[in-house]
Amino acid sequence: MNASPDDLIWMRRALSQARKALGRTSPNPAVGAAVVRDGILIGEGHTRPTGGPHAEIMALRRAGEAARGATLYVTLEPCSHFGRTPPCADAVLAAGLRRVVVAMPDPNPLVGGNGIRRLRESGIVVDVGLFAEESARVNEAWLTFIRQGRPFTLLKAAMSLDGKIATRTGDSKWISSTVSRAYVHRLRRRMDAVMVGIGTALADDPQLTPRPPGRVRPGYPTRIVVDSHARLPLTSRLFEDLPRFPLLVAVGDAPKERVEALEGRGAQVIAAPGESGRVHLPTLYRELTARQITSVLLEGGGGLAAAALEAGLVDKVTYFIAPRLLGGREALSPLGGEGAETVLQGVPLHGMTVHRSGPDLRVEGYVHPIQAPTLEE
C-alpha cells in the first residue's frame, strides 16, 4: 500500500498498543488499535485478557460517536466470527468508519481474510500490509501456534565468551548480568510456559517463576520439567509456588510410585514415552497444544536443547554472552547431544540481531523465520 506519513505514525501507535498486550492475551493474539479523525487520535486500545474485549472494541469505545467517518489502524485483521466475543467486523461497521488500515491478515482459518472482505463489501476502504513484518514479530508465538499447530519455542542460554554455561564443577551463578537476568524474567512473564530438563532441575533447584511477579496472568507461566524417570525431588522449590504457577512433569518410562508421589505433591504428570524410556518431545508438544499453551521458553539444559532442535521444535534462539572466560574440557556447553558432523549440517539462524544487555551481549536469531501472513495464505 502507499502509506502517508500520518499512516506510519498511527500504525506505529497501534503497534505500541499491541506490545502492551504481550503475555496477557494467550491463546489470543496481542493486537493494538488506534482511531484517528482529522489527524487527531480519538481512541486507542489493545486486546484484553482472554474473554475480554479485543483491541478494536477498546479503541472504538473510547472514540465513541466521533469514530463516524474516522480511520481505524489495527495490527491484525478484525475477526469475523463468534468466539468468546462477537465479531469485531460488526463493531467496525456499526461505528461508521470511513477507512481501516490493517497491518496483516489473520491466518486463522476461522477468519482468513473474511473480515477484510466483509468491510470492503460494505464500502469501507481497507488498506493491508503496513508494518506487516513488525506485527508478525509481535505475534510470532501466536502465528506459530496457528500455522504449525504447536507452541512457539524460544531457546535461551547464558554463557561465557568461550561458550560455557557452567564451570567444570557445575557452578553457573551468575554468568549473566543482573540486566540480562531481568530480561529473562520479562520473557517468563510473556511466555505461556518455562521448560527445563531434569538435569537443570536437580543442579539448580530453580523456581522458574517471574520475579518480581508484577502483573502476572493467573496460572501463567506453567513450569515444565522433562523428567523421563520421575526423579524430581518432592522437596524441589518448584512445588513451593503451587497452585499459582502450575507444574507439569513430562515422564517417559517412570515408576508408578514416583508418578503418584509427584501428583500427590500437586504436579500434573504427562506421560510421553519414547525410545529408551525417554520423553518423546513431539508427543509432549501435542499435549501442550491441547492445553492451548502457545509459547515455551526453553531454559536448559544442553541435552534437552539439542533434542528440541533435532525434533524441529525450536523457533528462536536468545543467547546472553558474558565478558568472561571459563575454559575447561569438562565445562558444560549450551548444546549437548551428538552435534553436527560437518559445519554445513549445523542449524542455520536467520534475522540475527545483537543488543547490549548491561555488560553482556544478547544475540538473537530465528531457526524458523516468522513470515507475515498474506491474503492468499
Short mmCIF file of C-alpha atoms in Angstrom, two decimals:
data_model
loop_
_atom_site.label_atom_id
_atom_site.label_comp_id
_atom_site.label_asym_id
_atom_site.label_seq_id
_atom_site.Cartn_x
_atom_site.Cartn_y
_atom_site.Cartn_z
CA MET A 1 0.00 0.00 0.00
CA ASN A 2 1.04 3.63 -0.50
CA ALA A 3 1.29 4.87 3.05
CA SER A 4 1.24 8.53 4.03
CA PRO A 5 3.43 9.94 6.80
CA ASP A 6 0.35 10.00 9.03
CA ASP A 7 -0.31 6.32 8.30
CA LEU A 8 3.19 5.48 9.53
CA ILE A 9 2.70 7.47 12.72
CA TRP A 10 -0.63 5.94 13.64
CA MET A 11 0.23 2.34 12.79
CA ARG A 12 3.30 2.68 14.99
CA ARG A 13 0.91 3.86 17.69
CA ALA A 14 -1.23 0.77 17.17
CA LEU A 15 1.87 -1.44 17.37
CA SER A 16 2.86 0.18 20.66
CA GLN A 17 -0.59 -0.73 21.97
CA ALA A 18 -0.16 -4.33 20.77
CA ARG A 19 3.12 -4.65 22.67
CA LYS A 20 1.30 -3.65 25.87
CA ALA A 21 -0.83 -6.77 25.47
CA LEU A 22 2.10 -9.17 25.08
CA GLY A 23 1.94 -12.03 27.55
CA ARG A 24 -1.60 -11.21 28.66
CA THR A 25 -3.88 -12.49 25.88
CA SER A 26 -2.92 -16.12 25.19
CA PRO A 27 -4.27 -18.09 23.40
CA ASN A 28 -5.43 -14.98 21.55
CA PRO A 29 -3.07 -12.67 19.65
CA ALA A 30 -1.80 -9.40 21.08
CA VAL A 31 -3.45 -6.70 18.96
CA GLY A 32 -3.36 -2.91 19.10
CA ALA A 33 -5.68 -0.35 17.53
CA ALA A 34 -5.92 3.41 17.11
CA VAL A 35 -8.84 5.52 15.82
CA VAL A 36 -7.86 8.79 14.13
CA ARG A 37 -10.01 11.60 12.77
CA ASP A 38 -8.66 14.70 11.01
CA GLY A 39 -5.15 13.84 12.17
CA ILE A 40 -6.15 13.58 15.85
CA LEU A 41 -6.12 10.42 17.96
CA ILE A 42 -9.62 9.92 19.37
CA GLY A 43 -9.36 6.37 20.71
CA GLU A 44 -6.86 3.57 21.18
CA GLY A 45 -6.65 0.23 22.92
CA HIS A 46 -5.22 -3.26 23.00
CA THR A 47 -6.61 -6.76 23.43
CA ARG A 48 -7.69 -7.51 26.96
CA PRO A 49 -7.08 -10.87 28.69
CA THR A 50 -8.88 -13.90 27.28
CA GLY A 51 -12.63 -13.38 27.17
CA GLY A 52 -12.31 -9.60 27.31
CA PRO A 53 -12.78 -7.05 24.52
CA HIS A 54 -10.48 -7.03 21.51
CA ALA A 55 -8.33 -4.05 20.55
CA GLU A 56 -10.78 -2.61 18.03
CA ILE A 57 -13.60 -2.65 20.57
CA MET A 58 -11.48 -0.87 23.18
CA ALA A 59 -10.42 1.83 20.71
CA LEU A 60 -13.93 2.35 19.32
CA ARG A 61 -15.44 2.60 22.80
CA ARG A 62 -13.01 5.38 23.65
CA ALA A 63 -13.69 7.15 20.36
CA GLY A 64 -17.46 7.00 20.79
CA GLU A 65 -19.60 8.82 18.22
CA ALA A 66 -16.52 10.66 16.94
CA ALA A 67 -15.49 7.43 15.20
CA ARG A 68 -18.01 8.04 12.42
CA GLY A 69 -16.04 8.92 9.30
CA ALA A 70 -12.68 8.23 11.03
CA THR A 71 -9.82 5.84 10.22
CA LEU A 72 -9.03 2.74 12.24
CA TYR A 73 -5.43 1.47 12.41
CA VAL A 74 -5.23 -2.12 13.65
CA THR A 75 -2.32 -4.57 13.77
CA LEU A 76 -4.41 -7.63 12.82
CA GLU A 77 -7.45 -8.12 10.62
CA PRO A 78 -10.73 -7.65 12.53
CA CYS A 79 -12.28 -11.02 13.30
CA SER A 80 -15.46 -12.04 11.50
CA HIS A 81 -16.62 -14.96 13.64
CA PHE A 82 -18.18 -15.55 17.04
CA GLY A 83 -15.69 -16.85 19.61
CA ARG A 84 -15.59 -15.77 23.24
CA THR A 85 -16.69 -12.34 21.95
CA PRO A 86 -18.81 -11.14 19.00
CA PRO A 87 -17.14 -10.39 15.63
CA CYS A 88 -15.07 -7.19 15.65
CA ALA A 89 -16.02 -6.60 11.99
CA ASP A 90 -19.61 -5.99 13.14
CA ALA A 91 -18.47 -3.30 15.57
CA VAL A 92 -16.31 -1.65 12.90
CA LEU A 93 -19.27 -1.49 10.52
CA ALA A 94 -21.59 -0.16 13.22
CA ALA A 95 -19.10 2.60 14.10
CA GLY A 96 -19.41 4.14 10.61
CA LEU A 97 -15.69 4.25 9.90
CA ARG A 98 -14.51 5.56 6.54
CA ARG A 99 -11.23 3.64 6.31
CA VAL A 100 -9.44 0.76 8.01
CA VAL A 101 -5.67 0.20 7.79
CA VAL A 102 -4.66 -3.38 8.67
CA ALA A 103 -1.07 -4.41 9.34
CA MET A 104 -1.58 -8.08 8.50
CA PRO A 105 -4.39 -10.50 7.63
CA ASP A 106 -5.46 -13.12 10.16
CA PRO A 107 -4.25 -16.61 9.09
CA ASN A 108 -6.69 -18.31 11.45
CA PRO A 109 -8.97 -20.42 9.19
CA LEU A 110 -11.96 -19.02 11.10
CA VAL A 111 -11.07 -15.56 9.72
CA GLY A 112 -8.74 -15.99 6.73
CA GLY A 113 -9.46 -12.65 5.05
CA ASN A 114 -13.22 -12.75 5.65
CA GLY A 115 -13.08 -9.73 7.95
CA ILE A 116 -11.32 -7.64 5.30
CA ARG A 117 -13.67 -8.81 2.55
CA ARG A 118 -16.71 -8.03 4.63
CA LEU A 119 -15.54 -4.48 5.35
CA ARG A 120 -14.71 -3.84 1.69
CA GLU A 121 -18.05 -5.22 0.52
CA SER A 122 -19.74 -2.77 2.89
CA GLY A 123 -17.97 0.20 1.27
CA ILE A 124 -15.16 0.77 3.76
CA VAL A 125 -11.74 1.48 2.27
CA VAL A 126 -9.36 -1.19 3.60
CA ASP A 127 -5.59 -0.99 3.13
CA VAL A 128 -3.49 -4.01 4.11
CA GLY A 129 0.21 -4.60 4.74
CA LEU A 130 1.55 -1.55 6.58
CA PHE A 131 4.23 -2.73 9.06
CA ALA A 132 3.18 -6.34 8.44
CA GLU A 133 6.57 -7.77 9.42
CA GLU A 134 6.62 -5.78 12.66
CA SER A 135 3.15 -7.01 13.53
CA ALA A 136 4.21 -10.59 12.78
CA ARG A 137 7.14 -10.31 15.17
CA VAL A 138 4.86 -9.05 17.94
CA ASN A 139 2.70 -12.15 17.43
CA GLU A 140 5.41 -14.65 16.48
CA ALA A 141 4.22 -17.13 19.12
CA TRP A 142 0.57 -16.94 18.12
CA LEU A 143 1.37 -17.20 14.41
CA THR A 144 3.43 -20.34 15.01
CA PHE A 145 0.64 -21.85 17.11
CA ILE A 146 -1.96 -21.15 14.40
CA ARG A 147 0.17 -22.23 11.46
CA GLN A 148 2.17 -25.13 12.89
CA GLY A 149 -0.31 -26.37 15.46
CA ARG A 150 2.29 -26.37 18.25
CA PRO A 151 3.80 -23.94 20.76
CA PHE A 152 6.40 -21.43 19.62
CA THR A 153 9.68 -22.25 21.36
CA LEU A 154 12.37 -19.78 22.37
CA LEU A 155 15.68 -21.37 23.38
CA LYS A 156 17.54 -19.23 25.90
CA ALA A 157 21.02 -19.70 27.33
CA ALA A 158 23.60 -17.63 29.19
CA MET A 159 27.26 -18.38 28.53
CA SER A 160 30.78 -17.11 28.82
CA LEU A 161 32.58 -15.68 25.82
CA ASP A 162 34.16 -19.09 25.23
CA GLY A 163 30.75 -20.77 25.15
CA LYS A 164 30.44 -22.31 28.64
CA ILE A 165 27.21 -22.33 30.64
CA ALA A 166 28.90 -23.61 33.80
CA THR A 167 32.37 -24.31 35.12
CA ARG A 168 33.91 -27.80 35.30
CA THR A 169 32.49 -28.07 38.85
CA GLY A 170 28.98 -27.15 37.68
CA ASP A 171 28.94 -23.61 39.10
CA SER A 172 26.83 -21.28 36.95
CA LYS A 173 25.72 -18.44 39.26
CA TRP A 174 25.90 -15.96 37.83
CA ILE A 175 27.34 -15.97 34.33
CA SER A 176 24.98 -13.30 33.01
CA SER A 177 24.46 -9.82 34.45
CA THR A 178 21.56 -8.52 36.52
CA VAL A 179 20.33 -6.68 33.40
CA SER A 180 20.25 -9.93 31.42
CA ARG A 181 18.53 -11.82 34.22
CA ALA A 182 15.87 -9.11 34.48
CA TYR A 183 15.25 -9.50 30.74
CA VAL A 184 14.75 -13.26 31.23
CA HIS A 185 12.16 -12.58 33.93
CA ARG A 186 10.31 -10.33 31.47
CA LEU A 187 10.37 -13.20 28.98
CA ARG A 188 8.90 -15.51 31.61
CA ARG A 189 6.03 -13.09 32.10
CA ARG A 190 5.32 -13.10 28.37
CA MET A 191 5.52 -16.83 27.72
CA ASP A 192 2.88 -19.44 28.48
CA ALA A 193 5.40 -21.96 29.80
CA VAL A 194 9.00 -22.27 31.01
CA MET A 195 10.69 -25.63 30.42
CA VAL A 196 13.87 -27.29 31.72
CA GLY A 197 15.32 -30.77 31.78
CA ILE A 198 15.67 -32.79 34.94
CA GLY A 199 19.43 -32.18 34.98
CA THR A 200 18.89 -28.45 35.35
CA ALA A 201 16.15 -29.00 37.94
CA LEU A 202 18.48 -31.18 40.04
CA ALA A 203 21.57 -28.99 39.68
CA ASP A 204 19.97 -25.57 40.21
CA ASP A 205 16.72 -26.29 42.11
CA PRO A 206 15.06 -23.37 40.26
CA GLN A 207 11.62 -21.88 40.80
CA LEU A 208 11.17 -20.85 37.13
CA THR A 209 8.82 -18.04 38.12
CA PRO A 210 8.92 -14.39 37.00
CA ARG A 211 10.46 -12.12 39.61
CA PRO A 212 9.16 -9.85 40.79
CA PRO A 213 5.79 -11.38 39.88
CA GLY A 214 4.34 -7.99 38.87
CA ARG A 215 1.30 -8.14 36.62
CA VAL A 216 1.49 -11.87 36.00
CA ARG A 217 -1.56 -13.58 34.50
CA PRO A 218 -3.24 -16.02 36.90
CA GLY A 219 -1.95 -19.50 36.16
CA TYR A 220 0.96 -18.37 33.95
CA PRO A 221 3.60 -19.37 33.25
CA THR A 222 3.28 -23.13 33.56
CA ARG A 223 6.58 -24.70 34.66
CA ILE A 224 7.54 -27.86 32.76
CA VAL A 225 10.22 -30.37 33.76
CA VAL A 226 11.21 -33.02 31.23
CA ASP A 227 11.95 -35.86 33.63
CA SER A 228 11.97 -39.26 31.91
CA HIS A 229 12.19 -41.33 35.10
CA ALA A 230 10.32 -39.01 37.51
CA ARG A 231 13.42 -38.14 39.54
CA LEU A 232 12.26 -34.64 40.55
CA PRO A 233 12.66 -34.42 44.35
CA LEU A 234 9.48 -33.84 46.30
CA THR A 235 11.39 -31.13 48.18
CA SER A 236 12.06 -29.17 44.97
CA ARG A 237 11.37 -25.42 45.12
CA LEU A 238 9.11 -25.92 42.10
CA PHE A 239 6.42 -27.17 44.50
CA GLU A 240 6.54 -24.01 46.61
CA ASP A 241 4.61 -21.88 44.11
CA LEU A 242 1.65 -24.20 43.53
CA PRO A 243 -1.09 -23.66 42.57
CA ARG A 244 -0.30 -20.11 41.44
CA PHE A 245 2.17 -21.38 38.85
CA PRO A 246 1.18 -24.85 37.56
CA LEU A 247 3.84 -27.56 37.37
CA LEU A 248 3.88 -30.18 34.62
CA VAL A 249 6.29 -33.09 34.78
CA ALA A 250 6.75 -34.95 31.49
CA VAL A 251 7.82 -38.56 32.02
CA GLY A 252 8.79 -41.48 29.81
CA ASP A 253 9.38 -44.82 31.48
CA ALA A 254 8.80 -43.76 35.08
CA PRO A 255 8.00 -45.88 38.16
CA LYS A 256 4.32 -45.71 39.05
CA GLU A 257 5.02 -44.89 42.68
CA ARG A 258 7.19 -41.89 41.68
CA VAL A 259 4.46 -40.59 39.38
CA GLU A 260 1.88 -40.92 42.13
CA ALA A 261 4.18 -39.13 44.57
CA LEU A 262 4.62 -36.19 42.19
CA GLU A 263 0.89 -35.98 41.65
CA GLY A 264 0.36 -36.14 45.38
CA ARG A 265 2.51 -33.01 45.75
CA GLY A 266 0.37 -31.16 43.18
CA ALA A 267 2.27 -31.70 39.93
CA GLN A 268 0.44 -32.66 36.75
CA VAL A 269 2.21 -35.61 35.12
CA ILE A 270 2.21 -36.10 31.34
CA ALA A 271 3.24 -39.49 30.01
CA ALA A 272 5.12 -39.12 26.71
CA PRO A 273 7.21 -42.27 26.37
CA GLY A 274 9.77 -42.57 23.59
CA GLU A 275 12.86 -44.63 22.82
CA SER A 276 14.91 -45.97 25.74
CA GLY A 277 12.26 -44.77 28.17
CA ARG A 278 12.99 -41.10 27.45
CA VAL A 279 10.39 -38.39 26.89
CA HIS A 280 9.24 -38.10 23.26
CA LEU A 281 9.15 -34.34 22.73
CA PRO A 282 6.68 -34.28 19.79
CA THR A 283 4.20 -36.23 21.94
CA LEU A 284 4.73 -33.77 24.79
CA TYR A 285 4.17 -30.85 22.44
CA ARG A 286 0.89 -32.33 21.20
CA GLU A 287 -0.29 -32.38 24.81
CA LEU A 288 0.85 -28.78 25.33
CA THR A 289 -1.06 -27.76 22.19
CA ALA A 290 -4.20 -29.46 23.51
CA ARG A 291 -3.81 -27.37 26.68
CA GLN A 292 -3.56 -24.21 24.50
CA ILE A 293 -0.01 -23.46 25.58
CA THR A 294 1.10 -21.28 22.68
CA SER A 295 4.69 -20.49 23.73
CA VAL A 296 7.53 -22.18 25.60
CA LEU A 297 10.70 -20.62 26.99
CA LEU A 298 13.28 -23.41 26.95
CA GLU A 299 15.88 -22.59 29.60
CA GLY A 300 18.01 -25.73 29.74
CA GLY A 301 19.91 -27.88 29.79
CA GLY A 302 22.13 -28.77 26.88
CA GLY A 303 20.71 -32.24 26.28
CA LEU A 304 17.09 -31.04 26.18
CA ALA A 305 18.04 -28.08 23.96
CA ALA A 306 19.76 -30.40 21.48
CA ALA A 307 16.79 -32.80 21.46
CA ALA A 308 14.32 -29.96 20.85
CA LEU A 309 16.45 -28.65 17.98
CA GLU A 310 16.74 -32.12 16.47
CA ALA A 311 12.97 -32.53 16.68
CA GLY A 312 12.44 -29.24 14.82
CA LEU A 313 10.67 -27.64 17.77
CA VAL A 314 12.94 -24.62 18.39
CA ASP A 315 11.86 -21.45 16.56
CA LYS A 316 14.08 -18.75 18.02
CA VAL A 317 17.33 -18.54 19.98
CA THR A 318 18.37 -15.92 22.55
CA TYR A 319 21.94 -16.24 23.86
CA PHE A 320 23.42 -13.98 26.51
CA ILE A 321 27.20 -13.78 26.15
CA ALA A 322 29.11 -12.55 29.19
CA PRO A 323 32.57 -10.91 29.04
CA ARG A 324 34.18 -13.77 30.91
CA LEU A 325 36.33 -16.81 30.02
CA LEU A 326 35.79 -20.09 31.88
CA GLY A 327 37.65 -22.72 29.89
CA GLY A 328 37.85 -26.37 30.84
CA ARG A 329 37.33 -29.54 28.82
CA GLU A 330 34.67 -30.66 31.30
CA ALA A 331 32.81 -27.34 31.42
CA LEU A 332 29.25 -27.50 30.11
CA SER A 333 28.12 -26.07 26.77
CA PRO A 334 24.64 -24.78 25.86
CA LEU A 335 24.04 -27.60 23.36
CA GLY A 336 24.62 -31.26 24.11
CA GLY A 337 23.74 -34.31 22.06
CA GLU A 338 25.88 -35.75 19.29
CA GLY A 339 26.15 -32.46 17.41
CA ALA A 340 26.64 -31.91 13.69
CA GLU A 341 29.18 -34.00 11.79
CA THR A 342 30.01 -31.14 9.42
CA VAL A 343 29.67 -27.37 9.55
CA LEU A 344 27.08 -27.46 6.77
CA GLN A 345 24.92 -29.78 8.87
CA GLY A 346 24.72 -27.18 11.63
CA VAL A 347 21.44 -25.36 12.25
CA PRO A 348 21.46 -22.02 10.37
CA LEU A 349 19.96 -18.96 12.06
CA HIS A 350 18.19 -16.12 10.29
CA GLY A 351 17.43 -12.48 11.07
CA MET A 352 20.28 -12.20 13.54
CA THR A 353 20.36 -9.20 15.90
CA VAL A 354 22.82 -8.16 18.61
CA HIS A 355 21.94 -5.93 21.60
CA ARG A 356 23.80 -4.70 24.65
CA SER A 357 22.47 -6.15 27.89
CA GLY A 358 24.42 -4.40 30.62
CA PRO A 359 27.98 -5.74 30.21
CA ASP A 360 26.66 -8.72 28.21
CA LEU A 361 25.65 -9.15 24.60
CA ARG A 362 22.19 -10.51 23.74
CA VAL A 363 22.32 -12.35 20.43
CA GLU A 364 19.06 -13.45 18.84
CA GLY A 365 18.15 -15.31 15.67
CA TYR A 366 15.42 -17.46 14.15
CA VAL A 367 15.62 -21.15 13.34
CA HIS A 368 12.24 -20.83 11.64
CA PRO A 369 11.82 -17.26 10.33
CA ILE A 370 8.44 -15.66 11.01
CA GLN A 371 6.74 -14.53 7.81
CA ALA A 372 3.82 -12.10 7.85
CA PRO A 373 0.61 -13.68 6.52
CA THR A 374 -0.92 -12.54 3.25
CA LEU A 375 -4.50 -12.57 1.98
CA GLU A 376 -3.56 -15.52 -0.23
CA GLU A 377 -2.46 -17.66 2.72
#
